[in-house]
Amino acid sequence: MSLILTEEQEMLQDAANGFLAENAPVAAFREVRDSKNPDGFCRDLWKEMANMGWAGIIVEEEFGGSEFGYVGAGVLAEQMGRNLTASPFFSTSVLGATAVQRYGTAKQKEQHLGSICDGSTLFALAVDEGPRHRPEHIEFAATPHGNGYKLSGAKTFVADGHVADKLIIAARTSGDANDPSGITLFLVDANAAEIERTHTPMIDSRSAANIKVDGLEVTGDDILGEVDGGYEALEGILSAGRAVLGAEMSGSSQQAFSITTDYLKEREQFGQKIGSFQGLQHRAAHLATEIEMTKSAVLKSLQLLDDDFESASATCSMAKAKSGMTAQLSTQEAIQMHGGIGVTDEYDVGLYFKRVHVAQQMFGDAGFHADRLAKRSGY
């Protein structure tokens, strides 16, 4: 498949660009941050996004979704990355919708997909249990109890976990802590009395939560996918998340680069525009090529998710790694080429630097994915 957007996808891109530039620019993100909004995003904006069909972007039409696929989700995420738009789009419309649509029962789909599409229910994925992303390392316990299980354990760095209505929890039903088999996914009510959520603001001014669960009783109706076979489902959900995070970071890279090249054309030193200095031109040209390669890698991963979901894992890892490295390079160069003012809050480039630093760590940084791909290749 050609690495270009279709006419419909380009129309979605134009619509998203116009809507976010008007309703959710960086100034709106600053307002949410400075007002110390406990949600970490504007609920009115999220409602507007849902009304436009964005909340159900990957959900099938029969459940009220737009059915635009993962390329459509990536198109929206890229524009959100350009504008630093804070919303539960990633946790709910990508992770939550993927989990329920691909691995849920008919009853679970009927119960939850409609409320995802209308923006009324927020989801969060609880996977990691330590400071680093290790999806196969699960100690969170699901012990047999009556006709179901009791859940007990702790999760860290749960994006939007502080506001979620539903939690998707990876728990161990058999095997040892590092065994990919023996993992089961549970879909539970986030407001259950047995769940304690601690709000944890991050350096990018977004929000996550640390979660502790003590003896939460669940039944077979709460299981997503197969008992002991949840790792395959988890990998699918994470692959979708990695590709869409890659799209967001690609958008942030592009915008940071655009801000920087504009500055190079305006700033004067020694009586001439600093963009005329060959050293800075070389650095800008190198960054431009990295951004273009990243866009291609991300689009390929999104296309593969739509066309052959089960085989997309390695490509999504590659896209996540590449987009993370490029985003870090783009924002670092932006700060350096701006000079000292680049680290001040007055200039937006510092905000992009903070956001991509968090995004590239989420679901594995470049080192994690390089190691993962090497192991897949037998090294």
PDB file of C-alpha atoms in Angstrom, residues 76-356:
ATOM      1  CA  LEU A  76      -6.205  12.913  14.702  1.00  0.00           C
ATOM      2  CA  ALA A  77      -3.340  12.101  17.081  1.00  0.00           C
ATOM      3  CA  GLU A  78      -0.828  13.816  14.793  1.00  0.00           C
ATOM      4  CA  GLN A  79      -2.854  17.033  14.862  1.00  0.00           C
ATOM      5  CA  MET A  80      -3.249  16.741  18.626  1.00  0.00           C
ATOM      6  CA  GLY A  81       0.515  16.396  18.872  1.00  0.00           C
ATOM      7  CA  ARG A  82       0.945  19.577  16.857  1.00  0.00           C
ATOM      8  CA  ASN A  83      -1.301  21.473  19.280  1.00  0.00           C
ATOM      9  CA  LEU A  84      -0.403  19.669  22.527  1.00  0.00           C
ATOM     10  CA  THR A  85      -4.091  18.871  22.896  1.00  0.00           C
ATOM     11  CA  ALA A  86      -4.853  17.200  26.225  1.00  0.00           C
ATOM     12  CA  SER A  87      -7.785  14.776  26.110  1.00  0.00           C
ATOM     13  CA  PRO A  88      -8.694  11.168  26.984  1.00  0.00           C
ATOM     14  CA  PHE A  89      -8.573  10.290  23.273  1.00  0.00           C
ATOM     15  CA  PHE A  90      -5.561   7.990  23.621  1.00  0.00           C
ATOM     16  CA  SER A  91      -6.641   6.106  26.736  1.00  0.00           C
ATOM     17  CA  THR A  92     -10.307   5.771  25.762  1.00  0.00           C
ATOM     18  CA  SER A  93     -10.699   5.963  21.987  1.00  0.00           C
ATOM     19  CA  VAL A  94      -7.529   4.018  21.157  1.00  0.00           C
ATOM     20  CA  LEU A  95      -6.692   1.702  24.061  1.00  0.00           C
ATOM     21  CA  GLY A  96     -10.177   1.210  25.471  1.00  0.00           C
ATOM     22  CA  ALA A  97     -11.900   0.894  22.114  1.00  0.00           C
ATOM     23  CA  THR A  98      -9.277  -1.543  20.816  1.00  0.00           C
ATOM     24  CA  ALA A  99      -9.585  -3.727  23.910  1.00  0.00           C
ATOM     25  CA  VAL A 100     -13.370  -3.959  23.811  1.00  0.00           C
ATOM     26  CA  GLN A 101     -13.849  -4.110  20.049  1.00  0.00           C
ATOM     27  CA  ARG A 102     -11.210  -6.737  19.356  1.00  0.00           C
ATOM     28  CA  TYR A 103     -11.308  -8.847  22.516  1.00  0.00           C
ATOM     29  CA  GLY A 104     -14.640  -8.182  24.178  1.00  0.00           C
ATOM     30  CA  THR A 105     -17.673 -10.439  24.109  1.00  0.00           C
ATOM     31  CA  ALA A 106     -20.811  -9.440  22.216  1.00  0.00           C
ATOM     32  CA  LYS A 107     -22.314  -8.334  25.524  1.00  0.00           C
ATOM     33  CA  GLN A 108     -19.257  -6.226  26.425  1.00  0.00           C
ATOM     34  CA  LYS A 109     -19.275  -4.571  23.021  1.00  0.00           C
ATOM     35  CA  GLU A 110     -22.957  -3.730  23.373  1.00  0.00           C
ATOM     36  CA  GLN A 111     -22.418  -2.352  26.872  1.00  0.00           C
ATOM     37  CA  HIS A 112     -19.328  -0.230  26.291  1.00  0.00           C
ATOM     38  CA  LEU A 113     -18.642   0.746  22.686  1.00  0.00           C
ATOM     39  CA  GLY A 114     -21.595   3.125  22.450  1.00  0.00           C
ATOM     40  CA  SER A 115     -20.535   5.003  25.573  1.00  0.00           C
ATOM     41  CA  ILE A 116     -16.993   5.256  24.224  1.00  0.00           C
ATOM     42  CA  CYS A 117     -18.334   6.782  21.019  1.00  0.00           C
ATOM     43  CA  ASP A 118     -20.491   9.395  22.750  1.00  0.00           C
ATOM     44  CA  GLY A 119     -17.655  10.289  25.141  1.00  0.00           C
ATOM     45  CA  SER A 120     -19.619   9.465  28.295  1.00  0.00           C
ATOM     46  CA  THR A 121     -17.346   6.665  29.543  1.00  0.00           C
ATOM     47  CA  LEU A 122     -13.598   7.024  30.007  1.00  0.00           C
ATOM     48  CA  PHE A 123     -11.224   4.061  29.993  1.00  0.00           C
ATOM     49  CA  ALA A 124      -7.679   3.497  31.227  1.00  0.00           C
ATOM     50  CA  LEU A 125      -5.245   0.630  30.707  1.00  0.00           C
ATOM     51  CA  ALA A 126      -3.392  -0.563  33.829  1.00  0.00           C
ATOM     52  CA  VAL A 127      -0.329  -2.590  32.806  1.00  0.00           C
ATOM     53  CA  ASP A 128       2.979  -1.525  34.315  1.00  0.00           C
ATOM     54  CA  GLU A 129       3.947  -2.195  37.914  1.00  0.00           C
ATOM     55  CA  GLY A 130       7.345  -0.524  38.106  1.00  0.00           C
ATOM     56  CA  PRO A 131       9.273   2.502  36.805  1.00  0.00           C
ATOM     57  CA  ARG A 132       9.884   0.929  33.378  1.00  0.00           C
ATOM     58  CA  HIS A 133       7.604  -0.602  30.766  1.00  0.00           C
ATOM     59  CA  ARG A 134       7.632  -4.390  31.205  1.00  0.00           C
ATOM     60  CA  PRO A 135       4.297  -5.722  29.944  1.00  0.00           C
ATOM     61  CA  GLU A 136       5.235  -9.370  30.403  1.00  0.00           C
ATOM     62  CA  HIS A 137       6.157  -8.809  34.079  1.00  0.00           C
ATOM     63  CA  ILE A 138       2.850  -9.048  35.951  1.00  0.00           C
ATOM     64  CA  GLU A 139       2.659  -9.710  39.682  1.00  0.00           C
ATOM     65  CA  PHE A 140      -0.817  -8.235  40.125  1.00  0.00           C
ATOM     66  CA  ALA A 141      -2.755 -11.255  41.406  1.00  0.00           C
ATOM     67  CA  ALA A 142      -6.070 -12.715  40.321  1.00  0.00           C
ATOM     68  CA  THR A 143      -6.790 -15.577  42.737  1.00  0.00           C
ATOM     69  CA  PRO A 144      -9.728 -17.946  42.273  1.00  0.00           C
ATOM     70  CA  HIS A 145     -12.691 -17.062  44.474  1.00  0.00           C
ATOM     71  CA  GLY A 146     -16.125 -18.658  44.205  1.00  0.00           C
ATOM     72  CA  ASN A 147     -17.243 -18.470  40.582  1.00  0.00           C
ATOM     73  CA  GLY A 148     -14.669 -15.816  39.736  1.00  0.00           C
ATOM     74  CA  TYR A 149     -11.534 -14.142  41.035  1.00  0.00           C
ATOM     75  CA  LYS A 150     -10.275 -11.687  43.612  1.00  0.00           C
ATOM     76  CA  LEU A 151      -7.948  -8.990  42.299  1.00  0.00           C
ATOM     77  CA  SER A 152      -5.167  -7.551  44.439  1.00  0.00           C
ATOM     78  CA  GLY A 153      -2.059  -5.600  43.536  1.00  0.00           C
ATOM     79  CA  ALA A 154      -0.713  -2.264  42.344  1.00  0.00           C
ATOM     80  CA  LYS A 155      -0.216  -0.526  38.996  1.00  0.00           C
ATOM     81  CA  THR A 156       1.799   2.565  38.122  1.00  0.00           C
ATOM     82  CA  PHE A 157       1.730   5.229  35.416  1.00  0.00           C
ATOM     83  CA  VAL A 158      -1.889   4.567  34.396  1.00  0.00           C
ATOM     84  CA  ALA A 159      -2.627   7.300  31.839  1.00  0.00           C
ATOM     85  CA  ASP A 160      -5.933   9.043  32.692  1.00  0.00           C
ATOM     86  CA  GLY A 161      -6.417   6.525  35.483  1.00  0.00           C
ATOM     87  CA  HIS A 162      -7.489   9.279  37.860  1.00  0.00           C
ATOM     88  CA  VAL A 163     -10.604  10.112  35.793  1.00  0.00           C
ATOM     89  CA  ALA A 164     -11.394   6.731  34.223  1.00  0.00           C
ATOM     90  CA  ASP A 165     -14.790   5.150  34.695  1.00  0.00           C
ATOM     91  CA  LYS A 166     -13.483   1.744  33.612  1.00  0.00           C
ATOM     92  CA  LEU A 167     -10.108   0.098  34.119  1.00  0.00           C
ATOM     93  CA  ILE A 168      -8.582  -2.633  31.973  1.00  0.00           C
ATOM     94  CA  ILE A 169      -6.246  -4.466  34.346  1.00  0.00           C
ATOM     95  CA  ALA A 170      -3.618  -7.026  33.363  1.00  0.00           C
ATOM     96  CA  ALA A 171      -3.512  -9.604  36.157  1.00  0.00           C
ATOM     97  CA  ARG A 172      -1.781 -12.925  36.723  1.00  0.00           C
ATOM     98  CA  THR A 173      -4.011 -15.971  36.879  1.00  0.00           C
ATOM     99  CA  SER A 174      -1.195 -18.540  36.572  1.00  0.00           C
ATOM    100  CA  GLY A 175       2.559 -18.882  36.102  1.00  0.00           C
ATOM    101  CA  ASP A 176       5.367 -16.791  37.554  1.00  0.00           C
ATOM    102  CA  ALA A 177       5.813 -13.022  37.369  1.00  0.00           C
ATOM    103  CA  ASN A 178       7.800 -13.036  34.107  1.00  0.00           C
ATOM    104  CA  ASP A 179       5.746 -15.617  32.233  1.00  0.00           C
ATOM    105  CA  PRO A 180       3.816 -14.115  29.265  1.00  0.00           C
ATOM    106  CA  SER A 181       1.343 -16.966  29.558  1.00  0.00           C
ATOM    107  CA  GLY A 182      -0.904 -16.854  32.598  1.00  0.00           C
ATOM    108  CA  ILE A 183      -1.942 -13.217  32.119  1.00  0.00           C
ATOM    109  CA  THR A 184      -5.646 -12.339  31.976  1.00  0.00           C
ATOM    110  CA  LEU A 185      -7.279  -8.983  31.241  1.00  0.00           C
ATOM    111  CA  PHE A 186     -10.146  -7.773  33.430  1.00  0.00           C
ATOM    112  CA  LEU A 187     -12.543  -4.917  32.700  1.00  0.00           C
ATOM    113  CA  VAL A 188     -13.681  -3.412  36.016  1.00  0.00           C
ATOM    114  CA  ASP A 189     -15.473  -0.416  37.466  1.00  0.00           C
ATOM    115  CA  ALA A 190     -12.824   2.153  38.403  1.00  0.00           C
ATOM    116  CA  ASN A 191     -14.989   3.524  41.197  1.00  0.00           C
ATOM    117  CA  ALA A 192     -15.199   0.244  43.120  1.00  0.00           C
ATOM    118  CA  ALA A 193     -14.564   0.613  46.843  1.00  0.00           C
ATOM    119  CA  GLU A 194     -11.644  -1.823  46.681  1.00  0.00           C
ATOM    120  CA  ILE A 195      -9.743   0.432  44.260  1.00  0.00           C
ATOM    121  CA  GLU A 196      -7.567   3.298  45.507  1.00  0.00           C
ATOM    122  CA  ARG A 197      -6.386   5.801  42.919  1.00  0.00           C
ATOM    123  CA  THR A 198      -3.636   8.352  43.528  1.00  0.00           C
ATOM    124  CA  HIS A 199      -3.411  11.242  41.078  1.00  0.00           C
ATOM    125  CA  THR A 200       0.145  11.699  39.769  1.00  0.00           C
ATOM    126  CA  PRO A 201       0.785  14.849  37.679  1.00  0.00           C
ATOM    127  CA  MET A 202       3.612  14.401  35.178  1.00  0.00           C
ATOM    128  CA  ILE A 203       6.283  16.729  33.841  1.00  0.00           C
ATOM    129  CA  ASP A 204       4.257  17.336  30.669  1.00  0.00           C
ATOM    130  CA  SER A 205       1.368  18.649  32.811  1.00  0.00           C
ATOM    131  CA  ARG A 206      -0.756  15.644  31.854  1.00  0.00           C
ATOM    132  CA  SER A 207      -2.131  13.290  34.472  1.00  0.00           C
ATOM    133  CA  ALA A 208      -1.806   9.642  35.370  1.00  0.00           C
ATOM    134  CA  ALA A 209      -2.556   7.567  38.439  1.00  0.00           C
ATOM    135  CA  ASN A 210      -1.040   4.952  40.681  1.00  0.00           C
ATOM    136  CA  ILE A 211      -3.630   2.320  41.455  1.00  0.00           C
ATOM    137  CA  LYS A 212      -3.949  -0.118  44.339  1.00  0.00           C
ATOM    138  CA  VAL A 213      -6.572  -2.872  44.413  1.00  0.00           C
ATOM    139  CA  ASP A 214      -7.362  -4.903  47.510  1.00  0.00           C
ATOM    140  CA  GLY A 215      -9.666  -7.877  47.145  1.00  0.00           C
ATOM    141  CA  LEU A 216     -11.880  -6.752  44.266  1.00  0.00           C
ATOM    142  CA  GLU A 217     -14.263  -9.576  43.356  1.00  0.00           C
ATOM    143  CA  VAL A 218     -14.838 -10.168  39.636  1.00  0.00           C
ATOM    144  CA  THR A 219     -16.622 -12.781  37.543  1.00  0.00           C
ATOM    145  CA  GLY A 220     -16.165 -14.350  34.143  1.00  0.00           C
ATOM    146  CA  ASP A 221     -18.251 -11.541  32.659  1.00  0.00           C
ATOM    147  CA  ASP A 222     -15.437  -9.134  33.537  1.00  0.00           C
ATOM    148  CA  ILE A 223     -12.769 -10.974  31.538  1.00  0.00           C
ATOM    149  CA  LEU A 224     -11.549  -9.562  28.215  1.00  0.00           C
ATOM    150  CA  GLY A 225     -10.341 -12.319  25.919  1.00  0.00           C
ATOM    151  CA  GLU A 226      -9.187 -15.686  27.232  1.00  0.00           C
ATOM    152  CA  VAL A 227      -8.183 -16.749  30.737  1.00  0.00           C
ATOM    153  CA  ASP A 228      -4.382 -17.132  30.850  1.00  0.00           C
ATOM    154  CA  GLY A 229      -4.241 -15.930  27.237  1.00  0.00           C
ATOM    155  CA  GLY A 230      -4.376 -12.206  27.888  1.00  0.00           C
ATOM    156  CA  TYR A 231      -0.830 -11.430  26.810  1.00  0.00           C
ATOM    157  CA  GLU A 232      -1.702 -11.759  23.130  1.00  0.00           C
ATOM    158  CA  ALA A 233      -4.617  -9.369  23.611  1.00  0.00           C
ATOM    159  CA  LEU A 234      -2.429  -7.035  25.638  1.00  0.00           C
ATOM    160  CA  GLU A 235       0.150  -6.996  22.857  1.00  0.00           C
ATOM    161  CA  GLY A 236      -2.538  -6.056  20.353  1.00  0.00           C
ATOM    162  CA  ILE A 237      -3.774  -3.194  22.529  1.00  0.00           C
ATOM    163  CA  LEU A 238      -0.226  -1.975  23.150  1.00  0.00           C
ATOM    164  CA  SER A 239       0.627  -2.153  19.446  1.00  0.00           C
ATOM    165  CA  ALA A 240      -2.309   0.111  18.650  1.00  0.00           C
ATOM    166  CA  GLY A 241      -1.241   2.477  21.419  1.00  0.00           C
ATOM    167  CA  ARG A 242       2.368   2.552  20.257  1.00  0.00           C
ATOM    168  CA  ALA A 243       1.434   3.397  16.679  1.00  0.00           C
ATOM    169  CA  VAL A 244      -0.945   6.174  17.704  1.00  0.00           C
ATOM    170  CA  LEU A 245       1.569   7.561  20.213  1.00  0.00           C
ATOM    171  CA  GLY A 246       4.037   7.550  17.336  1.00  0.00           C
ATOM    172  CA  ALA A 247       1.604   9.640  15.305  1.00  0.00           C
ATOM    173  CA  GLU A 248       1.234  12.113  18.149  1.00  0.00           C
ATOM    174  CA  MET A 249       5.006  12.428  18.531  1.00  0.00           C
ATOM    175  CA  SER A 250       5.338  12.850  14.770  1.00  0.00           C
ATOM    176  CA  GLY A 251       2.944  15.808  14.972  1.00  0.00           C
ATOM    177  CA  SER A 252       4.897  17.300  17.871  1.00  0.00           C
ATOM    178  CA  SER A 253       8.154  16.863  15.929  1.00  0.00           C
ATOM    179  CA  GLN A 254       6.727  18.626  12.902  1.00  0.00           C
ATOM    180  CA  GLN A 255       5.397  21.544  14.918  1.00  0.00           C
ATOM    181  CA  ALA A 256       8.588  22.002  16.935  1.00  0.00           C
ATOM    182  CA  PHE A 257      10.519  21.985  13.652  1.00  0.00           C
ATOM    183  CA  SER A 258       8.142  24.539  12.123  1.00  0.00           C
ATOM    184  CA  ILE A 259       8.464  26.858  15.132  1.00  0.00           C
ATOM    185  CA  THR A 260      12.242  26.550  14.976  1.00  0.00           C
ATOM    186  CA  THR A 261      12.623  27.221  11.251  1.00  0.00           C
ATOM    187  CA  ASP A 262      10.395  30.288  11.617  1.00  0.00           C
ATOM    188  CA  TYR A 263      12.698  31.496  14.369  1.00  0.00           C
ATOM    189  CA  LEU A 264      15.795  30.871  12.233  1.00  0.00           C
ATOM    190  CA  LYS A 265      14.290  33.112   9.555  1.00  0.00           C
ATOM    191  CA  GLU A 266      13.584  35.944  12.016  1.00  0.00           C
ATOM    192  CA  ARG A 267      16.432  35.998  14.564  1.00  0.00           C
ATOM    193  CA  GLU A 268      19.414  38.176  13.640  1.00  0.00           C
ATOM    194  CA  GLN A 269      22.963  37.818  14.881  1.00  0.00           C
ATOM    195  CA  PHE A 270      26.079  39.540  13.571  1.00  0.00           C
ATOM    196  CA  GLY A 271      23.850  41.550  11.254  1.00  0.00           C
ATOM    197  CA  GLN A 272      22.251  38.628   9.456  1.00  0.00           C
ATOM    198  CA  LYS A 273      19.514  36.036   9.898  1.00  0.00           C
ATOM    199  CA  ILE A 274      20.835  33.048  11.821  1.00  0.00           C
ATOM    200  CA  GLY A 275      19.105  30.782   9.295  1.00  0.00           C
ATOM    201  CA  SER A 276      21.794  31.797   6.837  1.00  0.00           C
ATOM    202  CA  PHE A 277      24.492  30.091   8.929  1.00  0.00           C
ATOM    203  CA  GLN A 278      25.486  26.873   7.217  1.00  0.00           C
ATOM    204  CA  GLY A 279      25.878  24.908  10.442  1.00  0.00           C
ATOM    205  CA  LEU A 280      22.279  25.551  11.426  1.00  0.00           C
ATOM    206  CA  GLN A 281      21.095  24.816   7.885  1.00  0.00           C
ATOM    207  CA  HIS A 282      22.762  21.389   8.034  1.00  0.00           C
ATOM    208  CA  ARG A 283      21.106  20.585  11.347  1.00  0.00           C
ATOM    209  CA  ALA A 284      17.703  21.703  10.058  1.00  0.00           C
ATOM    210  CA  ALA A 285      18.088  19.665   6.859  1.00  0.00           C
ATOM    211  CA  HIS A 286      19.037  16.555   8.820  1.00  0.00           C
ATOM    212  CA  LEU A 287      16.018  16.980  11.081  1.00  0.00           C
ATOM    213  CA  ALA A 288      13.707  17.454   8.097  1.00  0.00           C
ATOM    214  CA  THR A 289      14.777  14.096   6.646  1.00  0.00           C
ATOM    215  CA  GLU A 290      14.310  12.364  10.012  1.00  0.00           C
ATOM    216  CA  ILE A 291      10.791  13.770  10.300  1.00  0.00           C
ATOM    217  CA  GLU A 292       9.852  12.534   6.829  1.00  0.00           C
ATOM    218  CA  MET A 293      11.144   9.046   7.578  1.00  0.00           C
ATOM    219  CA  THR A 294       9.199   9.036  10.828  1.00  0.00           C
ATOM    220  CA  LYS A 295       5.971  10.019   9.082  1.00  0.00           C
ATOM    221  CA  SER A 296       6.386   7.083   6.694  1.00  0.00           C
ATOM    222  CA  ALA A 297       7.164   4.612   9.494  1.00  0.00           C
ATOM    223  CA  VAL A 298       4.160   5.703  11.536  1.00  0.00           C
ATOM    224  CA  LEU A 299       1.758   5.633   8.598  1.00  0.00           C
ATOM    225  CA  LYS A 300       2.935   2.128   7.655  1.00  0.00           C
ATOM    226  CA  SER A 301       2.255   0.870  11.186  1.00  0.00           C
ATOM    227  CA  LEU A 302      -1.232   2.387  11.192  1.00  0.00           C
ATOM    228  CA  GLN A 303      -2.029   0.925   7.786  1.00  0.00           C
ATOM    229  CA  LEU A 304      -0.900  -2.503   8.929  1.00  0.00           C
ATOM    230  CA  LEU A 305      -3.110  -2.297  12.013  1.00  0.00           C
ATOM    231  CA  ASP A 306      -6.054  -1.720   9.686  1.00  0.00           C
ATOM    232  CA  ASP A 307      -5.097  -4.368   7.134  1.00  0.00           C
ATOM    233  CA  ASP A 308      -3.497  -7.156   9.188  1.00  0.00           C
ATOM    234  CA  PHE A 309      -3.818  -6.350  12.883  1.00  0.00           C
ATOM    235  CA  GLU A 310      -2.288  -9.571  14.186  1.00  0.00           C
ATOM    236  CA  SER A 311       0.990  -9.092  12.304  1.00  0.00           C
ATOM    237  CA  ALA A 312       1.481  -5.396  13.097  1.00  0.00           C
ATOM    238  CA  SER A 313       3.382  -5.728  16.371  1.00  0.00           C
ATOM    239  CA  ALA A 314       6.957  -5.453  15.058  1.00  0.00           C
ATOM    240  CA  THR A 315       6.126  -2.568  12.720  1.00  0.00           C
ATOM    241  CA  CYS A 316       4.403  -0.705  15.554  1.00  0.00           C
ATOM    242  CA  SER A 317       7.499  -1.192  17.718  1.00  0.00           C
ATOM    243  CA  MET A 318       9.679   0.191  14.944  1.00  0.00           C
ATOM    244  CA  ALA A 319       7.389   3.195  14.478  1.00  0.00           C
ATOM    245  CA  LYS A 320       7.281   3.899  18.213  1.00  0.00           C
ATOM    246  CA  ALA A 321      11.067   3.735  18.505  1.00  0.00           C
ATOM    247  CA  LYS A 322      11.683   5.923  15.449  1.00  0.00           C
ATOM    248  CA  SER A 323       9.088   8.527  16.367  1.00  0.00           C
ATOM    249  CA  GLY A 324      10.439   8.757  19.906  1.00  0.00           C
ATOM    250  CA  MET A 325      14.012   9.326  18.737  1.00  0.00           C
ATOM    251  CA  THR A 326      12.931  11.898  16.157  1.00  0.00           C
ATOM    252  CA  ALA A 327      10.701  13.732  18.621  1.00  0.00           C
ATOM    253  CA  GLN A 328      13.516  13.992  21.125  1.00  0.00           C
ATOM    254  CA  LEU A 329      15.909  15.211  18.426  1.00  0.00           C
ATOM    255  CA  SER A 330      13.379  17.744  17.125  1.00  0.00           C
ATOM    256  CA  THR A 331      12.603  19.251  20.528  1.00  0.00           C
ATOM    257  CA  GLN A 332      16.239  19.246  21.638  1.00  0.00           C
ATOM    258  CA  GLU A 333      17.278  21.021  18.458  1.00  0.00           C
ATOM    259  CA  ALA A 334      14.405  23.449  18.898  1.00  0.00           C
ATOM    260  CA  ILE A 335      15.648  24.422  22.347  1.00  0.00           C
ATOM    261  CA  GLN A 336      19.276  24.672  21.245  1.00  0.00           C
ATOM    262  CA  MET A 337      18.540  26.754  18.152  1.00  0.00           C
ATOM    263  CA  HIS A 338      16.383  29.114  20.196  1.00  0.00           C
ATOM    264  CA  GLY A 339      19.228  29.553  22.642  1.00  0.00           C
ATOM    265  CA  GLY A 340      18.558  30.347  26.295  1.00  0.00           C
ATOM    266  CA  ILE A 341      14.987  31.479  25.690  1.00  0.00           C
ATOM    267  CA  GLY A 342      14.130  27.974  24.487  1.00  0.00           C
ATOM    268  CA  VAL A 343      13.888  26.715  28.053  1.00  0.00           C
ATOM    269  CA  THR A 344      11.664  29.541  29.274  1.00  0.00           C
ATOM    270  CA  ASP A 345       7.944  28.974  29.779  1.00  0.00           C
ATOM    271  CA  GLU A 346       7.188  31.916  27.506  1.00  0.00           C
ATOM    272  CA  TYR A 347       8.199  29.859  24.459  1.00  0.00           C
ATOM    273  CA  ASP A 348       6.242  26.772  23.427  1.00  0.00           C
ATOM    274  CA  VAL A 349       9.205  24.602  22.441  1.00  0.00           C
ATOM    275  CA  GLY A 350       9.843  23.650  26.065  1.00  0.00           C
ATOM    276  CA  LEU A 351       6.290  22.331  26.337  1.00  0.00           C
ATOM    277  CA  TYR A 352       6.841  20.093  23.320  1.00  0.00           C
ATOM    278  CA  PHE A 353      10.093  18.833  24.835  1.00  0.00           C
ATOM    279  CA  LYS A 354       8.318  17.822  28.046  1.00  0.00           C
ATOM    280  CA  ARG A 355       5.452  16.117  26.255  1.00  0.00           C
ATOM    281  CA  VAL A 356       7.584  13.988  23.939  1.00  0.00           C
TER     282      VAL A 356
END
